[in-house]
Short mmCIF file of C-alpha atoms in Angstrom, two decimals:
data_model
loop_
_atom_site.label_atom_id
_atom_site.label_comp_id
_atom_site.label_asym_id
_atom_site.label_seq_id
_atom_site.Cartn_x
_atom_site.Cartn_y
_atom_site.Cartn_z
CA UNK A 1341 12.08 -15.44 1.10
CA UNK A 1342 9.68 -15.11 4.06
CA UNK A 1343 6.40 -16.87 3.62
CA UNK A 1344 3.86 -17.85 6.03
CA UNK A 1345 0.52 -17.53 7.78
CA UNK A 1346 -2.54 -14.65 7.31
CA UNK A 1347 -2.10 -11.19 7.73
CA UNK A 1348 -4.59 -9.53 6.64
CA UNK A 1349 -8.49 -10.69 6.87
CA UNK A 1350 -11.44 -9.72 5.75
CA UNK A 1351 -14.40 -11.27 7.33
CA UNK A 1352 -17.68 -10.20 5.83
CA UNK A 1353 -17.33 -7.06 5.29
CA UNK A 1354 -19.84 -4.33 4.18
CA UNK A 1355 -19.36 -0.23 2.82
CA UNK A 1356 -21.79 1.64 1.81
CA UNK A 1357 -22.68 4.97 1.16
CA UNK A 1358 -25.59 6.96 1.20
CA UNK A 1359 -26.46 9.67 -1.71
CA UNK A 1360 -29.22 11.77 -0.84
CA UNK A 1361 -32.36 8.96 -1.15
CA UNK A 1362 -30.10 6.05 -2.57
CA UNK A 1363 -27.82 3.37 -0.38
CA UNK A 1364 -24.94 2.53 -2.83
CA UNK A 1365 -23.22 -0.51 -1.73
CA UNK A 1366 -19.82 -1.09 -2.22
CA UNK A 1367 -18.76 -4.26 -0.38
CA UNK A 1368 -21.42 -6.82 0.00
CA UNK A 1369 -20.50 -9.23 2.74
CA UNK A 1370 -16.99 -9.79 1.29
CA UNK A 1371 -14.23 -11.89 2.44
CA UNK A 1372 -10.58 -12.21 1.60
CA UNK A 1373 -7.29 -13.24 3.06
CA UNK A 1374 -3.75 -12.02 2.72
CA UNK A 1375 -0.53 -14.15 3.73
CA UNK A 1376 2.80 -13.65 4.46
CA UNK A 1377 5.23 -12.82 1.67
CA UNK A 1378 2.56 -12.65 -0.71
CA UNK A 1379 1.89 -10.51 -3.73
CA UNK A 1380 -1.81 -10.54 -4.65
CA UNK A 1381 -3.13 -8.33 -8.16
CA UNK A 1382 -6.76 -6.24 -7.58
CA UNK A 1383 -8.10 -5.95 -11.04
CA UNK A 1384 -11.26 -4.15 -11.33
CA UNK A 1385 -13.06 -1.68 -13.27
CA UNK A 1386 -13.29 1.94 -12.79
CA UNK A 1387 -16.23 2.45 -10.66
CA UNK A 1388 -16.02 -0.84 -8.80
CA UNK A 1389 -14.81 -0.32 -5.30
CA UNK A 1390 -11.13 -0.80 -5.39
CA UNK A 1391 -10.17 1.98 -3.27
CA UNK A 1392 -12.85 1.48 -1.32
CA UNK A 1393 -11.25 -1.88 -0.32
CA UNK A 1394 -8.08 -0.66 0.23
CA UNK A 1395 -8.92 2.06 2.59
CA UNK A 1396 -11.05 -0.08 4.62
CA UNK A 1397 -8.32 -2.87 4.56
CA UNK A 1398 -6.18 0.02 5.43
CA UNK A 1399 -8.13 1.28 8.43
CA UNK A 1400 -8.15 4.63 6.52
CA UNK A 1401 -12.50 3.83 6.76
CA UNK A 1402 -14.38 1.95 8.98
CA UNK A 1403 -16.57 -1.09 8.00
CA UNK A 1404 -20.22 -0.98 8.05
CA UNK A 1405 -20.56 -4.63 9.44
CA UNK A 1406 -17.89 -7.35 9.09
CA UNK A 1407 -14.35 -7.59 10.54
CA UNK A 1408 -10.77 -6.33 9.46
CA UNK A 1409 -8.30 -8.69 11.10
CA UNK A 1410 -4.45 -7.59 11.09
CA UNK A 1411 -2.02 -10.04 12.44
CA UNK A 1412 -4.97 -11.78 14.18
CA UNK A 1413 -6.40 -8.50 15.80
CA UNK A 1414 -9.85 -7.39 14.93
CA UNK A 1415 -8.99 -3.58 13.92
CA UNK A 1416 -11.92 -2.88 12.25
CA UNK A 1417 -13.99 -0.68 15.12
CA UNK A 1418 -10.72 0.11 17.30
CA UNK A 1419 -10.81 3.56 18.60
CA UNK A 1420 -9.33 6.55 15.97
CA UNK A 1421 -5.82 6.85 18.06
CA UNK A 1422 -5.21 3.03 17.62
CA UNK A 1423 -6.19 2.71 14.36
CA UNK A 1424 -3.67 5.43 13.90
CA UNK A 1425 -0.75 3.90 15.82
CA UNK A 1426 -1.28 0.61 13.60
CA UNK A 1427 -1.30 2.19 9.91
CA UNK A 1428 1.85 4.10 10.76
CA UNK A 1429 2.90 0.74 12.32
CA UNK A 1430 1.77 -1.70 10.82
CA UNK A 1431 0.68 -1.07 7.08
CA UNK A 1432 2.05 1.04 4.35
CA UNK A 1433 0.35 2.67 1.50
CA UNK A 1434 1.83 3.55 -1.88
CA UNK A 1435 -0.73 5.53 -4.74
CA UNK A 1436 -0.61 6.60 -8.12
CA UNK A 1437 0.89 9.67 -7.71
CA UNK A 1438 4.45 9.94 -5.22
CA UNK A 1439 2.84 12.70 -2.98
CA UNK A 1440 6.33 13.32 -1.64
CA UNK A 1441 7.23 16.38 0.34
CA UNK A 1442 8.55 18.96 -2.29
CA UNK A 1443 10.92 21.02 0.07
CA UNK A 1444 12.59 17.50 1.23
CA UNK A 1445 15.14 15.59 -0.08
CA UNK A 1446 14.23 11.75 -1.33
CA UNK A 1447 15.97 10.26 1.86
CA UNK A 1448 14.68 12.54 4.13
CA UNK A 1449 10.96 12.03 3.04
CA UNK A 1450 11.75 7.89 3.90
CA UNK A 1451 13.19 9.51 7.26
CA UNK A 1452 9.56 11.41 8.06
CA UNK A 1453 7.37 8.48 9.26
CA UNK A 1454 10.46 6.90 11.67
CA UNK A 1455 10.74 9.96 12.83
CA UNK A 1456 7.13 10.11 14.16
CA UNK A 1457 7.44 6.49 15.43
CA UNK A 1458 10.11 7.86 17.33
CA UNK A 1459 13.47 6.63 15.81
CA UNK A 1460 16.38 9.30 16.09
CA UNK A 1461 17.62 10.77 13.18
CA UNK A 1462 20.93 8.97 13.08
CA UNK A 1463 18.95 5.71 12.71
CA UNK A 1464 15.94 7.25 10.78
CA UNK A 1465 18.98 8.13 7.73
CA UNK A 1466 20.87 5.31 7.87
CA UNK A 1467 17.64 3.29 7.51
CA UNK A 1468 16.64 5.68 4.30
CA UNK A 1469 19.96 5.14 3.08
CA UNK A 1470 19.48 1.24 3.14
CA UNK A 1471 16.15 1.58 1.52
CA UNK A 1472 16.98 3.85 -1.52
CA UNK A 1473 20.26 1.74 -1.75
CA UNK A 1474 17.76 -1.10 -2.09
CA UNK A 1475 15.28 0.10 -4.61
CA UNK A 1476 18.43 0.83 -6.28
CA UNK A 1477 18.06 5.02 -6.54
CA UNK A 1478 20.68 5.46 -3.28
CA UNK A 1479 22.93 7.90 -5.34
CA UNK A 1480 19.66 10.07 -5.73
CA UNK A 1481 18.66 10.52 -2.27
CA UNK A 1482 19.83 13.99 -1.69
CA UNK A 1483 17.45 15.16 -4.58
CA UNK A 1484 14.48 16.85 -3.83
CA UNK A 1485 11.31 15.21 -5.66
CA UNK A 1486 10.89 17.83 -8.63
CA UNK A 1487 14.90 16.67 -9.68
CA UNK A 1488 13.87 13.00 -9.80
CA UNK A 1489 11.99 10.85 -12.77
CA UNK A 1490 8.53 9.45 -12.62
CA UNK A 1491 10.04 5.84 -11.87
CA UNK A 1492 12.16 7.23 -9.10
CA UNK A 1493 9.24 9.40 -7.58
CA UNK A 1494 8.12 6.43 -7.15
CA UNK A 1495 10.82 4.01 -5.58
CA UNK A 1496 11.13 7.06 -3.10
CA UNK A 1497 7.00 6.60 -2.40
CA UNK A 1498 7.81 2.84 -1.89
CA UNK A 1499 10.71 2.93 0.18
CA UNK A 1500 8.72 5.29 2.71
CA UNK A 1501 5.95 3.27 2.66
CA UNK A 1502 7.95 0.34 4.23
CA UNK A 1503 10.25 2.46 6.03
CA UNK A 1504 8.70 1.30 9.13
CA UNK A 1505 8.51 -2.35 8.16
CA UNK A 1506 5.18 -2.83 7.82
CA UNK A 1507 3.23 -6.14 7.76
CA UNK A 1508 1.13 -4.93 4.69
CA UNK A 1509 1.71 -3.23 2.19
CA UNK A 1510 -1.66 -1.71 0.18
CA UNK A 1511 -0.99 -0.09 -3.20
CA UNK A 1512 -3.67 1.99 -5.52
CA UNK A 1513 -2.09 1.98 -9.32
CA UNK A 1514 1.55 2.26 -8.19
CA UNK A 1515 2.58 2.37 -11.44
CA UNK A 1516 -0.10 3.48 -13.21
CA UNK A 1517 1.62 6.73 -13.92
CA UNK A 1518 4.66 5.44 -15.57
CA UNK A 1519 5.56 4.28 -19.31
CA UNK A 1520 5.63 0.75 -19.53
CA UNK A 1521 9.05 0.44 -19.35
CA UNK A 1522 9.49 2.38 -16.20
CA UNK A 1523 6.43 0.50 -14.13
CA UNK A 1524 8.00 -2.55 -14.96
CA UNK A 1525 11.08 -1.39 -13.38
CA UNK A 1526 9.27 -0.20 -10.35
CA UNK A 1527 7.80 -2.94 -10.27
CA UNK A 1528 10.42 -5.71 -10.28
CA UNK A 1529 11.50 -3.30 -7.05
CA UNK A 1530 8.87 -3.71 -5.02
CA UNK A 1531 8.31 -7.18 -6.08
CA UNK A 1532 12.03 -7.81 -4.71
CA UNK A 1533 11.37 -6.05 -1.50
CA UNK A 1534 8.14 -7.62 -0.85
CA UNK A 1535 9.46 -11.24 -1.47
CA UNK A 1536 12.52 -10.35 0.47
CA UNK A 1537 11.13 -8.86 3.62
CA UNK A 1538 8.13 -11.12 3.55
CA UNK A 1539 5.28 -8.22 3.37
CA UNK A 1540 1.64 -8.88 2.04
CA UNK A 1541 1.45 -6.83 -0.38
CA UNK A 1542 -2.30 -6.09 -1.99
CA UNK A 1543 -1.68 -3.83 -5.40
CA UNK A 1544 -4.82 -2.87 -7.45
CA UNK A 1545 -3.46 -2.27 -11.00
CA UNK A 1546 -5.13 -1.85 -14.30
CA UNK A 1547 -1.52 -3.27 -16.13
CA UNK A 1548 -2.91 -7.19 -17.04
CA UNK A 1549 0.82 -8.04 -17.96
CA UNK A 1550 2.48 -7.06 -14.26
CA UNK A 1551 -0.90 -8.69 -12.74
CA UNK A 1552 -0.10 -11.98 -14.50
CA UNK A 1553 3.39 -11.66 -12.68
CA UNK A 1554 1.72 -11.98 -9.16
CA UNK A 1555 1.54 -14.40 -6.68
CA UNK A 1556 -2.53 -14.59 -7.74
CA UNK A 1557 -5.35 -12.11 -9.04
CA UNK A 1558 -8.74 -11.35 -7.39
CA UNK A 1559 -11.34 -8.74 -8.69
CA UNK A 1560 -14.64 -6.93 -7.27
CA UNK A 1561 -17.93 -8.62 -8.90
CA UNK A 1562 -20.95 -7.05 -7.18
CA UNK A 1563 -19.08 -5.84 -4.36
CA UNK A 1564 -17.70 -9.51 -3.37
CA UNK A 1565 -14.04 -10.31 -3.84
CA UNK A 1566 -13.75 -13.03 -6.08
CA UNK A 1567 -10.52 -14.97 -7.61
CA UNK A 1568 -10.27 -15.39 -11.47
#
């Protein structure tokens, strides 16, 4: 198992949004670190900003003040074409629901994003292959997505997400669409990949019982991330 130093960092950081008259603030000066090989639960309340953290800790929306560090680079305010090159690069995002590419097969939706890094396709499939062999779904990957479960849906949404070997991995109810007996089987999958490769992996999750299984669990109290 890979452990180690920081990843991801959060310095101060601020979102907010304006409606009409009113300045909703989402983050409030928060702060929060991610390291190496670790598994960290986001348990919050409808309503309370966890998406909002993830996309900013994602690059997917820019702070209002404060600093995103990734891998000791303030990313936060880089130009839209770099903060492009480092999410398909660097970070990989897994949601509720799969959105995998219908007319594709499973293995050749992992194939898509090292294909626009630039890997040939010989390399890009064997890769996919390893992945879905991992996640344990490999003699599935010439099905399209409508021919696959729920729980496999989403082992082929996981396996692209870290299909370019990401540093972090940011995930928004990954299993939050499953019976209980299938997210726990998703999730002992990515659990074994991220301990195995040595991600950070940052999973907001309403299930209590698969956040007591992680490496710690922080929430969002009045926009600050806070441990409990």
């Amino acid at each position: 198992m890979m452990t180690g130093g920081t990843v991801l960092e959060l310095k101060n950081v601020e979102r907010r949004y304006v409606q009409g008259e009113r300045t909703l603030t989402i983050l409030n000066t928060t702060s929060f670190s991610l390291k190496r090989g670790e598994m960290v639960a986001l348990v919050a309340p409808s309503g309370a900003g966890k998406s909002t953290l993830l996309h900013t800790a994602g690059l997917l929306e820019r702070p209002d003040a404060g600093d995103v560090i990734l891998a000791g680079r303030d990313c936060g305010r880089l130009p839209d074409d770099d903060r492009t090159a480092i999410r398909r690069n660097d970070i990989g995002f897994v949601y509720q629901f799969h959105h995998l590419l219908p007319e594709f097969t499973a293995v050749e939706n992992v194939m898509m994003p090292q294909l626009v890094k630039g890997l040939s396709r010989t390399e890009a499939k064997l890769r996919g292959e390893q992945l879905l062999d991992y996640m344990k779904i490999g003699k599935r990957g010439h099905h399209r997505p409508s021919e696959l479960s729920g729980g496999e849906q989403q082992r082929v949404a996981i396996a692209r997400a870290v299909a370019n070997a990401p540093l972090v991995l940011l995930a928004d109810e990954p299993t939050g669409n499953l019976d209980p007996v299938t997210a726990g089987y998703v999730f002992d999958a990515l659990a074994a990949l991220v301990k195995q490769s040595g991600l950070a992996a940052l999973i907001a999750t309403h299930n209590h019982e698969l956040a007591s299984r992680m490496d710690r669990r922080v929430t969002l109290r009045d926009g600050k991330i806070v441990g409990f």
